[in-house]
Coordinates of C-alpha atoms in Angstrom, one line a residue:
M1 CA 8.2 69.9 -100.6
T2 CA 4.5 71.9 -101.6
E3 CA 3.2 73.6 -99.1
M4 CA -1.0 73.6 -99.4
Q5 CA -2.7 76.5 -98.1
D6 CA -6.6 76.8 -97.8
V7 CA -8.3 78.7 -100.2
R8 CA -12.6 79.9 -99.9
F9 CA -14.9 82.4 -101.9
E10 CA -17.7 83.3 -102.3
V11 CA -19.4 85.4 -104.7
L12 CA -20.8 88.3 -102.4
G13 CA -22.9 89.3 -105.4
V14 CA -23.2 89.4 -109.7
E15 CA -25.4 92.9 -111.5
R16 CA -26.4 92.5 -114.9
V17 CA -25.3 95.2 -117.6
A18 CA -27.6 96.6 -120.0
G19 CA -26.0 98.5 -123.2
A20 CA -22.3 97.6 -122.4
G21 CA -21.3 96.0 -125.5
K22 CA -20.3 92.3 -124.2
L23 CA -20.2 93.2 -120.9
K24 CA -22.9 91.4 -119.9
A25 CA -22.5 91.4 -116.0
L26 CA -19.8 92.2 -113.2
A27 CA -19.3 90.2 -109.7
V28 CA -17.9 90.8 -106.5
V29 CA -16.2 87.7 -105.4
L30 CA -14.5 87.7 -102.0
V31 CA -11.8 85.4 -101.7
E32 CA -10.2 83.6 -98.7
V33 CA -6.2 82.7 -98.7
E34 CA -5.4 81.2 -95.2
G35 CA -7.8 83.6 -93.0
V36 CA -6.8 86.9 -95.3
Q37 CA -9.8 88.3 -97.2
I38 CA -8.9 90.0 -100.7
T39 CA -12.2 90.9 -102.5
L40 CA -12.2 91.2 -106.6
Q41 CA -14.3 93.6 -107.9
G42 CA -15.5 93.9 -111.2
V43 CA -15.1 90.1 -112.1
Q44 CA -16.3 90.4 -115.8
V45 CA -19.2 88.2 -117.3
V46 CA -19.1 88.6 -121.2
Q47 CA -20.8 87.0 -124.3
G48 CA -17.9 85.0 -126.0
A49 CA -18.2 83.2 -129.3
D50 CA -18.7 80.0 -126.9
G51 CA -21.8 82.0 -125.0
L52 CA -20.7 83.3 -121.7
C53 CA -17.4 83.6 -120.2
C54 CA -15.8 84.8 -117.7
R55 CA -12.9 87.0 -117.1
A56 CA -11.0 88.7 -114.5
P57 CA -11.1 92.2 -113.7
T58 CA -8.9 94.6 -116.0
F59 CA -7.0 98.0 -116.0
R60 CA -6.0 100.2 -118.9
H61 CA -2.2 100.5 -119.1
P62 CA -1.5 104.2 -118.3
R63 CA 1.2 104.5 -121.2
D64 CA -0.1 102.0 -124.2
G65 CA -3.6 101.7 -123.4
R66 CA -4.2 98.1 -123.3
W67 CA -6.5 96.8 -121.4
L68 CA -5.0 94.3 -118.5
P69 CA -5.7 91.8 -116.2
A70 CA -6.0 93.3 -112.8
V71 CA -5.1 90.0 -110.8
A72 CA -3.8 86.6 -112.2
L73 CA -4.7 83.7 -110.2
P74 CA -4.1 79.8 -110.5
P75 CA -6.2 78.1 -113.2
V76 CA -7.8 76.0 -110.7
L77 CA -8.4 78.8 -108.9
A78 CA -9.6 80.6 -111.6
D79 CA -12.0 78.4 -113.0
A80 CA -13.7 77.3 -109.8
I81 CA -15.0 81.4 -109.3
A82 CA -15.7 81.6 -112.9
A83 CA -18.0 78.7 -112.8
E84 CA -19.9 79.6 -110.2
V85 CA -20.3 83.1 -110.7
L86 CA -21.4 82.0 -114.7
E87 CA -23.7 79.5 -112.3
I88 CA -25.4 82.5 -110.8
A89 CA -25.1 84.8 -113.8
Q90 CA -27.2 82.4 -116.1
G91 CA -29.4 81.7 -113.4

């Protein structure tokens, strides 16, 4: 049996970024899981081939320099957050 958890999120802010290439905005999102709050800072709004898209915050690997996601969310939650962030960024 799979246990269900209550998860809520709120976009606390979206700041537009100018002069940063494909990066168009950064967002701060509060995620709450069963009463535990986690703040995601640096959620990216970037210009993709098909328009704006949303990406998780990233960090640079210290040995090889690759940019990697700083957080991995379940797809259904990541998609819901992305939709809300993009709606605010485009509004």
